[in-house]
XYZ file of C-alpha atoms in Angstrom:
669
model
C 36.536 5.076 -3.664
C 33.629 7.777 -3.949
C 34.096 8.083 -7.796
C 33.560 4.430 -7.940
C 30.860 3.997 -5.526
C 28.531 6.925 -6.853
C 27.801 5.515 -10.339
C 26.341 2.597 -8.526
C 24.140 4.331 -6.224
C 23.088 6.584 -9.064
C 22.294 3.487 -11.178
C 19.922 2.335 -8.222
C 18.183 5.484 -8.304
C 17.739 5.725 -11.697
C 16.382 2.018 -11.894
C 13.991 3.275 -9.442
C 12.660 6.024 -11.135
C 12.523 4.087 -14.454
C 10.674 0.873 -12.738
C 8.080 3.164 -11.272
C 7.537 5.468 -14.311
C 7.158 2.520 -16.550
C 4.528 0.619 -14.438
C 2.824 3.709 -13.386
C 2.397 4.942 -17.000
C 1.017 1.361 -17.987
C -1.188 1.266 -15.017
C -4.305 3.224 -16.663
C -7.047 4.488 -14.449
C -7.330 2.779 -10.733
C -9.035 -0.242 -10.846
C -12.407 0.011 -8.865
C -12.321 -1.918 -5.450
C -16.030 -2.092 -4.925
C -18.016 -3.792 -7.905
C -21.567 -3.056 -9.288
C -23.528 -5.889 -8.619
C -26.887 -5.029 -9.534
C -29.195 -2.049 -10.378
C -32.702 -1.303 -10.716
C -33.614 -0.812 -13.431
C -31.224 -3.167 -14.693
C -29.021 -2.299 -17.608
C -30.306 -2.231 -21.092
C -33.758 -3.053 -19.826
C -36.924 -1.347 -21.521
C -39.572 -0.528 -18.752
C -43.067 0.151 -19.710
C -43.539 3.232 -17.321
C -40.917 5.617 -15.748
C -39.340 4.440 -12.546
C -39.727 6.331 -9.278
C -36.083 5.951 -8.518
C -32.808 4.566 -9.920
C -30.926 1.943 -7.222
C -27.439 0.644 -7.612
C -25.988 -2.395 -5.632
C -22.266 -2.747 -5.001
C -20.218 -5.679 -3.745
C -19.169 -3.387 -0.570
C -20.227 -0.164 1.147
C -19.319 2.886 -0.658
C -19.043 6.640 0.134
C -21.437 9.037 -1.771
C -21.613 13.001 -2.377
C -23.961 14.918 -3.793
C -23.361 14.271 -7.620
C -22.593 10.077 -6.619
C -25.178 9.018 -8.698
C -26.993 11.246 -11.814
C -29.664 10.072 -14.263
C -29.462 11.907 -17.608
C -32.310 12.149 -20.248
C -31.589 11.588 -23.792
C -30.318 15.078 -24.152
C -28.100 14.951 -21.252
C -29.929 16.872 -18.783
C -29.917 15.337 -14.968
C -33.482 14.165 -14.056
C -32.474 13.089 -10.498
C -34.068 15.127 -7.465
C -32.048 15.389 -4.454
C -28.848 13.832 -3.440
C -28.303 9.754 -3.387
C -29.074 7.902 -0.187
C -28.372 4.535 1.080
C -31.718 2.174 0.779
C -29.965 -0.669 2.738
C -26.849 -2.439 2.919
C -24.841 -1.796 -0.040
C -27.861 -0.832 -2.061
C -27.884 3.233 -3.082
C -30.679 5.154 -4.686
C -31.684 8.547 -6.142
C -35.156 9.656 -6.809
C -36.459 10.767 -10.159
C -38.369 13.519 -11.399
C -42.279 12.485 -12.252
C -43.419 12.291 -15.951
C -40.345 11.451 -17.682
C -40.593 11.050 -21.320
C -40.051 7.899 -23.380
C -36.374 7.399 -24.340
C -33.061 6.268 -23.222
C -31.526 7.397 -20.232
C -28.075 7.169 -18.853
C -26.898 6.522 -15.220
C -23.629 7.573 -14.356
C -21.884 6.710 -10.805
C -18.883 7.828 -8.970
C -18.169 6.962 -5.478
C -15.586 6.019 -3.381
C -15.129 2.409 -2.203
C -14.635 1.334 1.430
C -10.805 0.914 0.634
C -10.457 4.337 -0.504
C -10.477 3.768 -4.235
C -12.674 5.521 -6.508
C -15.092 3.654 -8.313
C -16.966 4.927 -11.599
C -19.139 4.081 -14.428
C -22.099 4.260 -16.481
C -25.042 2.332 -17.985
C -28.480 3.009 -19.828
C -32.085 1.890 -19.623
C -34.956 2.901 -21.606
C -38.632 3.932 -20.947
C -40.975 2.731 -23.518
C -38.587 2.256 -26.092
C -35.042 2.917 -26.921
C -34.188 6.295 -28.439
C -31.080 8.488 -29.639
C -29.110 9.832 -26.784
C -26.324 12.594 -26.769
C -24.754 11.291 -23.746
C -21.388 9.548 -24.266
C -21.541 5.902 -23.070
C -18.154 6.383 -21.013
C -18.660 7.151 -17.343
C -16.423 9.801 -15.424
C -12.773 8.867 -15.064
C -11.987 9.204 -11.417
C -8.687 7.751 -10.505
C -7.341 7.874 -13.805
C -5.332 10.416 -16.007
C -2.469 12.592 -15.069
C -3.598 13.075 -11.546
C -4.039 9.452 -11.084
C -0.137 8.905 -12.040
C 0.658 11.662 -9.720
C -1.381 9.697 -7.051
C 0.245 6.371 -7.887
C 3.669 8.085 -7.600
C 2.886 9.817 -4.267
C 1.947 6.321 -2.907
C 5.084 4.948 -3.849
C 7.338 7.406 -2.161
C 5.108 6.979 0.853
C 5.866 3.480 0.903
C 9.473 3.945 0.138
C 9.722 6.316 2.859
C 8.023 4.377 5.394
C 10.600 1.306 4.612
C 13.618 3.120 4.872
C 12.603 5.195 7.794
C 11.532 2.159 9.867
C 13.912 -0.486 8.361
C 16.846 1.780 8.518
C 16.141 2.915 12.162
C 15.731 -0.971 13.351
C 19.134 -1.758 11.508
C 20.774 1.167 13.575
C 19.141 -0.114 16.837
C 18.945 -3.953 16.313
C 21.923 -4.693 14.320
C 24.807 -1.884 14.286
C 24.482 0.674 17.124
C 27.899 2.628 15.989
C 25.877 3.257 12.792
C 23.861 5.998 14.644
C 27.118 8.289 14.212
C 27.699 7.430 10.811
C 26.344 10.523 8.589
C 25.489 8.655 5.379
C 23.179 6.347 7.529
C 21.908 9.301 9.318
C 21.050 11.023 6.118
C 19.529 7.529 4.636
C 16.946 7.363 7.650
C 15.981 11.202 7.954
C 15.636 11.193 4.191
C 12.948 8.451 4.586
C 11.251 10.803 6.983
C 11.267 13.540 4.544
C 9.876 11.344 1.689
C 7.034 9.744 3.847
C 6.117 13.337 5.039
C 6.263 14.561 1.690
C 4.163 11.972 -0.094
C 1.770 11.852 2.750
C 0.982 15.617 2.225
C 1.216 15.183 -1.624
C -1.382 12.597 -1.018
C -3.370 14.908 0.883
C -3.451 17.469 -1.711
C -4.299 15.075 -4.589
C -7.212 12.989 -2.624
C -9.950 15.167 -3.616
C -8.979 15.741 -7.536
C -8.371 12.119 -7.367
C -11.708 10.769 -6.263
C -13.769 13.157 -8.079
C -12.962 15.156 -11.070
C -9.807 13.910 -11.868
C -8.325 17.647 -12.754
C -5.084 18.833 -11.808
C -6.381 22.311 -11.281
C -8.804 20.846 -8.427
C -5.872 19.880 -6.450
C -5.657 23.519 -4.965
C -9.507 23.441 -4.338
C -9.730 23.875 -0.626
C -13.408 23.132 -0.393
C -12.257 19.470 -2.130
C -9.646 19.184 0.981
C -12.122 20.052 3.681
C -14.312 17.045 2.146
C -11.237 14.803 2.344
C -10.394 15.786 5.779
C -13.934 14.045 6.678
C -13.493 10.776 4.998
C -11.495 7.640 6.231
C -8.882 8.342 4.084
C -8.346 11.922 4.879
C -8.230 10.961 8.790
C -5.708 8.254 7.952
C -3.470 10.807 6.249
C -3.976 13.185 9.020
C -2.967 10.671 11.632
C 0.157 9.874 9.430
C 1.430 13.332 9.755
C 0.869 13.395 13.613
C 2.507 10.176 13.986
C 5.384 11.489 11.849
C 5.948 14.375 14.171
C 6.762 11.950 16.887
C 8.838 9.716 14.715
C 11.108 13.174 14.167
C 11.673 13.224 17.837
C 12.710 9.614 17.821
C 15.249 10.399 15.279
C 16.348 13.230 17.272
C 17.250 10.875 20.002
C 18.638 8.305 18.180
C 21.083 10.576 16.341
C 21.663 12.843 19.416
C 21.671 11.693 22.794
C 21.931 7.729 21.932
C 24.838 8.136 19.516
C 26.700 10.520 22.314
C 26.434 8.158 25.115
C 28.921 5.477 25.907
C 28.215 1.956 26.239
C 26.762 1.688 29.824
C 23.669 0.585 31.706
C 22.153 3.766 30.968
C 22.533 3.399 27.520
C 21.209 0.225 27.326
C 18.034 1.637 29.064
C 17.845 4.045 26.421
C 18.247 1.434 23.837
C 15.210 -0.340 25.240
C 13.383 2.854 25.385
C 13.947 3.479 21.948
C 13.258 0.300 20.798
C 9.504 0.272 22.541
C 8.691 3.593 21.033
C 9.834 2.994 17.800
C 7.814 -0.051 17.453
C 5.015 1.937 18.574
C 5.414 4.387 16.186
C 6.183 2.159 13.287
C 2.945 0.114 13.974
C 0.740 3.457 14.370
C 2.113 4.173 10.712
C 1.499 0.864 9.359
C -1.819 1.104 10.992
C -2.566 4.206 8.849
C -2.640 2.040 5.601
C -4.238 -0.949 7.070
C -7.233 1.193 8.479
C -8.071 2.899 5.151
C -7.206 0.510 2.624
C -7.843 -3.339 1.436
C -7.431 -5.024 5.125
C -10.333 -2.557 6.372
C -12.893 -3.832 4.190
C -13.991 -7.192 2.899
C -13.564 -10.647 4.538
C -12.385 -10.700 8.455
C -11.317 -7.101 8.775
C -10.963 -7.416 12.211
C -8.276 -9.900 11.610
C -7.097 -8.777 8.574
C -5.934 -5.047 9.745
C -3.534 -6.435 12.367
C -2.142 -9.002 9.708
C -1.540 -5.995 7.427
C 0.169 -4.105 10.059
C 2.666 -6.827 10.728
C 3.047 -7.629 7.060
C 4.163 -3.804 6.644
C 6.432 -3.941 9.513
C 8.044 -6.865 8.233
C 8.445 -5.564 4.828
C 10.237 -2.418 6.171
C 12.391 -4.562 8.485
C 14.069 -6.596 5.517
C 13.981 -4.148 2.736
C 14.593 -0.994 4.727
C 17.464 -3.146 6.879
C 18.774 -4.145 3.276
C 18.894 -0.593 2.259
C 20.628 0.745 5.451
C 23.242 -2.198 5.075
C 23.861 -1.162 1.307
C 24.384 2.621 2.413
C 27.019 1.219 5.237
C 28.755 -1.143 3.055
C 29.321 1.591 0.389
C 29.522 4.886 2.406
C 30.711 4.051 5.998
C 34.050 5.912 6.709
C 37.370 3.553 6.841
C 37.282 4.255 10.916
C 33.780 3.051 11.287
C 33.330 -0.007 8.897
C 30.100 -2.055 9.351
C 31.446 -5.669 10.306
C 30.973 -8.979 10.284
C 28.792 -9.142 13.456
C 26.326 -6.048 12.132
C 25.863 -8.195 9.106
C 25.096 -11.358 10.825
C 22.558 -9.566 12.951
C 21.042 -8.372 10.136
C 20.869 -11.783 8.287
C 18.889 -13.079 11.214
C 16.394 -10.100 11.430
C 15.774 -10.556 7.664
C 15.060 -14.237 8.116
C 12.600 -13.904 11.092
C 10.732 -10.883 8.365
C 10.931 -13.129 5.497
C 9.231 -15.757 7.408
C 6.575 -13.288 8.444
C 5.945 -12.202 5.277
C 5.251 -15.829 3.930
C 2.623 -16.345 6.750
C 1.031 -13.072 6.401
C 1.233 -12.854 2.611
C -0.412 -16.094 2.349
C -3.085 -15.031 4.538
C -3.559 -12.039 2.128
C -3.227 -13.753 -0.880
C -6.219 -16.120 0.050
C -8.257 -13.093 1.287
C -7.873 -11.112 -2.044
C -8.175 -13.754 -4.166
C -10.668 -16.401 -3.189
C -9.823 -19.028 -5.821
C -6.801 -20.609 -7.425
C -8.330 -19.408 -10.611
C -8.193 -15.703 -9.739
C -4.337 -16.212 -9.832
C -4.406 -16.224 -13.872
C -7.780 -14.893 -14.693
C -7.630 -11.451 -12.822
C -5.196 -8.585 -12.940
C -4.331 -8.979 -9.252
C -3.625 -12.216 -9.528
C -1.284 -11.930 -12.230
C 0.872 -9.045 -10.648
C 1.036 -11.187 -7.447
C 2.438 -13.974 -9.713
C 5.029 -11.099 -10.696
C 5.849 -10.348 -7.259
C 6.280 -13.983 -5.979
C 8.661 -14.402 -8.778
C 10.657 -11.299 -7.741
C 10.392 -12.226 -4.332
C 11.956 -15.763 -4.990
C 14.541 -14.024 -7.074
C 15.119 -11.871 -3.987
C 15.250 -14.599 -1.680
C 17.858 -16.329 -3.835
C 20.054 -13.453 -3.985
C 19.747 -13.119 -0.107
C 20.816 -16.584 0.182
C 24.291 -15.664 -1.434
C 24.361 -12.567 0.937
C 24.367 -14.987 3.680
C 27.057 -17.070 2.476
C 29.517 -13.876 1.955
C 28.433 -12.742 5.527
C 29.568 -16.029 6.937
C 32.899 -15.698 5.241
C 33.803 -12.328 6.410
C 37.102 -12.049 8.661
C 35.443 -10.551 11.787
C 38.950 -9.710 12.984
C 39.844 -7.442 9.678
C 36.290 -5.998 9.243
C 34.733 -6.324 12.765
C 33.068 -3.791 14.544
C 36.168 -2.798 16.844
C 38.141 0.531 15.839
C 40.906 -0.406 13.219
C 44.386 -0.387 14.852
C 47.597 -0.495 13.823
C 47.211 1.552 10.537
C 50.071 4.035 11.416
C 52.757 1.554 12.587
C 53.093 0.149 8.907
C 53.914 3.889 7.949
C 55.860 5.172 10.556
C 53.113 7.769 11.413
C 52.486 6.758 14.990
C 49.280 4.882 16.433
C 45.923 5.744 14.364
C 42.877 7.236 16.573
C 39.440 6.431 16.150
C 38.877 9.360 13.550
C 41.781 7.947 11.512
C 44.139 10.815 12.583
C 47.650 10.032 13.395
C 48.513 10.959 17.045
C 52.187 10.200 16.945
C 54.682 13.105 18.014
C 55.555 15.613 15.456
C 59.337 15.504 15.833
C 59.061 12.100 13.336
C 58.140 14.374 10.653
C 60.364 17.577 11.396
C 63.177 16.953 8.854
C 61.319 15.624 6.296
C 58.553 18.193 5.840
C 60.631 21.201 6.722
C 58.594 22.213 10.084
C 61.418 21.252 12.079
C 62.737 24.330 13.925
C 66.040 24.632 12.686
C 66.021 28.354 10.919
C 68.954 29.551 8.432
C 68.209 32.912 10.321
C 68.944 31.869 13.807
C 69.488 29.010 16.419
C 66.914 26.223 17.420
C 64.264 27.560 19.628
C 64.392 26.068 22.979
C 61.355 23.881 24.082
C 60.936 25.724 26.803
C 60.424 28.955 25.178
C 56.573 28.819 25.187
C 56.306 32.301 23.772
C 58.368 31.593 20.999
C 56.698 28.318 20.047
C 53.229 29.955 20.195
C 54.531 32.435 17.395
C 56.143 29.555 15.392
C 52.831 27.745 15.246
C 51.376 30.658 12.986
C 54.431 30.554 10.505
C 54.002 29.352 6.852
C 56.111 26.507 7.764
C 54.121 25.209 10.434
C 50.988 25.433 8.493
C 52.592 23.204 5.650
C 53.241 20.915 8.382
C 49.700 20.490 9.551
C 48.607 20.520 6.093
C 50.958 17.323 5.294
C 49.806 15.885 8.559
C 46.096 15.705 7.459
C 47.468 14.532 3.984
C 49.157 11.433 5.921
C 46.218 10.949 7.710
C 43.724 11.084 4.579
C 46.142 8.784 3.000
C 46.311 6.227 5.926
C 42.361 6.252 6.168
C 42.229 5.640 2.368
C 44.840 2.570 2.478
C 42.895 1.332 5.505
C 39.824 1.419 3.375
C 41.681 -0.323 0.215
C 42.407 -2.958 2.298
C 39.018 -3.670 3.966
C 37.382 -3.436 0.498
C 40.044 -5.808 -0.860
C 38.300 -8.858 1.176
C 36.565 -10.655 -1.144
C 34.035 -11.911 1.272
C 33.171 -8.151 1.919
C 33.306 -7.265 -2.070
C 30.837 -10.201 -2.857
C 28.824 -8.967 -0.115
C 28.412 -5.493 -1.521
C 27.538 -6.840 -4.989
C 24.816 -9.299 -3.618
C 23.357 -6.512 -1.389
C 23.369 -4.114 -4.298
C 21.496 -6.862 -6.525
C 19.043 -7.360 -3.723
C 18.252 -3.774 -3.342
C 17.816 -3.428 -7.143
C 15.491 -6.186 -7.080
C 13.496 -4.688 -3.870
C 12.854 -1.476 -6.221
C 10.797 -3.413 -8.667
C 9.132 -5.318 -5.869
C 7.829 -2.128 -3.975
C 6.975 -0.979 -7.378
C 4.772 -4.171 -7.915
C 3.356 -3.864 -4.391
C 2.319 -0.216 -5.016
C 0.278 -1.349 -8.355
C -1.406 -4.437 -6.365
C -2.709 -1.870 -3.570
C -4.366 0.142 -6.516
C -5.830 -2.854 -8.209
C -9.104 -4.642 -7.844
C -8.945 -7.658 -5.842
C -9.364 -11.078 -7.889
C -12.047 -12.210 -5.561
C -14.150 -8.862 -6.203
C -13.249 -8.899 -9.945
C -14.557 -12.496 -10.427
C -17.633 -11.631 -8.533
C -18.521 -8.537 -10.454
C -18.102 -10.657 -13.736
C -20.349 -13.607 -12.197
C -23.053 -10.995 -11.313
C -22.896 -9.534 -14.690
C -23.344 -12.675 -16.579
C -25.204 -14.773 -14.085
C -26.769 -17.733 -16.250
C -30.811 -18.180 -15.887
C -31.647 -20.896 -13.177
C -28.042 -20.538 -11.313
C -26.841 -19.548 -8.201
C -24.031 -17.424 -7.573
C -22.477 -15.862 -4.260
C -20.587 -12.433 -4.465
C -17.639 -11.483 -1.993
C -19.558 -10.832 1.007
C -21.410 -14.015 0.634
C -24.592 -12.862 -1.005
C -26.665 -15.499 -2.720
C -28.140 -14.960 -6.381
C -30.832 -17.490 -7.381
C -32.764 -16.814 -10.977
C -35.868 -18.905 -11.403
C -37.956 -18.748 -14.717
C -41.871 -18.846 -14.162
C -44.975 -19.154 -16.126
C -48.174 -18.060 -14.973
C -50.118 -19.835 -17.645
C -51.949 -16.589 -18.716
C -51.435 -14.180 -21.251
C -48.085 -12.503 -21.024
C -47.410 -15.020 -17.830
C -43.992 -15.839 -18.552
C -40.612 -14.296 -17.041
C -37.371 -14.567 -14.588
C -37.509 -13.787 -10.964
C -34.053 -13.005 -9.314
C -33.705 -13.333 -5.667
C -30.571 -11.523 -4.029
C -29.968 -12.558 -0.417
C -27.080 -10.471 1.148
C -25.228 -11.988 3.303
C -26.965 -15.215 3.086
C -26.326 -16.242 6.812
C -27.798 -16.730 9.879
C -29.369 -13.663 11.241
C -30.528 -10.632 9.576
C -30.345 -10.470 5.574
C -31.239 -7.990 2.916
C -33.555 -9.453 0.208
C -33.957 -8.037 -3.282
C -36.351 -9.547 -6.042
C -36.221 -8.514 -9.575
C -38.767 -9.616 -12.256
C -37.883 -9.778 -15.914
C -39.758 -10.562 -19.060
C -37.995 -13.549 -21.302
C -36.486 -10.959 -23.495
C -34.878 -9.046 -20.611
C -37.226 -6.132 -20.197
C -38.398 -5.182 -16.573
C -41.672 -6.809 -15.718
C -43.785 -4.890 -12.883
C -45.992 -7.790 -11.990
C -48.966 -6.847 -9.267
C -47.530 -9.107 -6.558
C -44.599 -11.072 -5.196
C -44.017 -12.999 -2.226
C -41.230 -14.944 -0.974
C -40.908 -17.952 1.778
C -38.156 -19.953 2.988
C -38.375 -23.531 4.341
C -35.766 -25.718 6.121
C -37.375 -29.281 5.324
C -34.711 -31.213 7.378
C -35.447 -29.522 10.254
C -39.209 -28.836 9.615
C -38.830 -25.243 10.047
C -41.131 -22.894 7.990
C -42.125 -21.947 5.429
C -41.171 -18.247 6.872
C -43.221 -15.965 4.845
C -41.699 -12.438 3.395
C -43.582 -9.734 1.712
C -41.084 -7.262 0.399
C -41.700 -3.783 -0.155
C -42.118 -2.769 -4.007
C -39.201 -0.319 -4.532
C -39.271 0.669 -8.389
C -40.085 -0.632 -11.530
C -39.889 -4.615 -11.152
C -37.812 -4.535 -8.058
C -39.111 -5.480 -4.422
C -37.028 -5.494 -1.329
C -37.300 -6.453 2.290
C -34.536 -5.813 5.045
C -33.993 -7.872 8.302
C -35.189 -11.149 6.932
C -34.428 -13.504 9.729
C -32.704 -16.865 8.854
C -32.805 -18.748 12.222
C -30.161 -21.577 11.509
C -27.769 -22.779 8.861
C -28.719 -25.405 6.229
C -30.096 -26.213 3.041
C -33.090 -23.961 2.611
C -35.878 -24.071 0.163
C -36.414 -20.537 -1.565
C -40.185 -20.261 -2.870
C -41.250 -17.149 -4.660
C -44.953 -16.728 -5.512
C -45.314 -14.125 -8.595
C -48.869 -12.951 -9.613
C -49.590 -11.429 -13.145
C -52.979 -10.706 -12.971
C -55.763 -10.868 -10.613
C -56.316 -14.851 -11.367
C -52.565 -15.734 -12.715
C -49.898 -16.716 -10.788
C -47.070 -19.240 -10.115
C -44.654 -20.412 -7.479
C -41.170 -21.378 -8.492
C -38.361 -22.640 -5.763
C -35.087 -23.281 -5.541
C -32.765 -24.945 -2.956
C -29.576 -23.263 -1.555
C -26.956 -23.557 1.414
C -27.639 -20.469 3.932
C -25.143 -20.113 6.617
């Protein structure tokens, strides 16, 4: 039977590697999970005089290093002074040298988003007039290249290891306690632990290069490793390794003391203790992802992280348990078959896991997409549709598995020890290990191990010494060898009879098909964790192409208003843009940008802003923003006392006597 089983398991492994390789090869650089929503000077503008600093605004907070934000002159030389620093909220700036000459300058940025993914890019602006520049228009490629592929593979191995470790252990405790003594199942669960441990160490080593240079040689840079350990992602990986040491102790008890205990009140207490401890460790491992990735940032992180933990545990319970059932069906020994009772318990466990996945997955999809259009217009939404289709296929196959499970003959393939196997062949009663225990006299004459000897009389049964000597003879060794052969043949016969059950054969085929589809689902899920959420992608596109006179909201709820103005004097026309973040009741961050009609920065003498809630007769509440850079003003802590339809008025002064006030209404709060 091993010769027919091995090719199928080998096929599953090859399918896993092929799908993973194909998806990772086509993934390209990891998509940014924080989008650049604003800059000063803005992309492509021509300013009249050199700005004192360059500032960038992202859709969420990001992590900076000394080289995260650089400004290069037309010859490619850096002109920034000092490291970048946070200005307010999610806006970051770097100061420039004084006396910059005219020409085109390139701004490059390379940061790490709050959900642990690298974000990089570049754009240009000009002082006085555009010029030739030797700087390439492409920004850094953090998160891509060979290191990016290796990092994605490490993530896949980590997810797979977590699912097999948690789901396999849950299958043993909740569905098939006797499986704790089955070697193939032990090797599976321990293999999951090894995969998760190795994957975590691999990610820890790759992390520094993945988020900075993208060079494989930097994987062994201890300085980068030290920087990684001080980040949120590094702390999550180290926490995972510490929890895995506890998981190793859990496995030692599960496959050691728990397996050796007979059914008793003491074993039931141990089962309860292992179940509680296992849930705590599994939840901690799941939290090491939730605390550092998608769930930790964006909308409702306080709710999203617990939901993400429950979602990961449900995935492990379903797919990991499915893998354990597959191994048990194919590799469990004849004397310890997985029975109908265990299959039915797993069926109920899987049903509860699927229901949990539907609820938590729906919430996560809403949180990451934000709109129906993002399902088809963003890469995240398209991958999510593929995953939904695969899960639907998986559920269809699972329905077939449930039918085969209910059809299993619990008496022929149950959890009880097989009996009567030896009576059919006259070998005596079979033991739990499949070894015949009938007396050896039944085979004395047939196998030549009888004590009749051509050289002498039959040995007396009472002659203990003579018997001991006889056990060492070649004839006795031959008898023992034949007895072992009969035992092996009897075990093989019972396994053939067990596998001949059409319900069991059908269950094995359907579970194998489920596991094959689950491999692809896991690969798509890994890609989703590396892909920019649809909500962020759409908001970034809206920020990049927001038309004049319209309002748009970012993922964090920020409000953007573009208002054309004309002060009536010479050179008095332009557009003023107001950004209010998060546009809610309480403190807000205000940014004001002024441009000429041709898109060039317009550094006017003065800008004032006021807020009025006419329905409640509140205001106008005046705000005088500070001049940060060319054509850029900002004010922090702008207080909005209550929600409503607020009138936002901006007064722009272009000369000593020319000014104009423009306004728009917007819902705040």
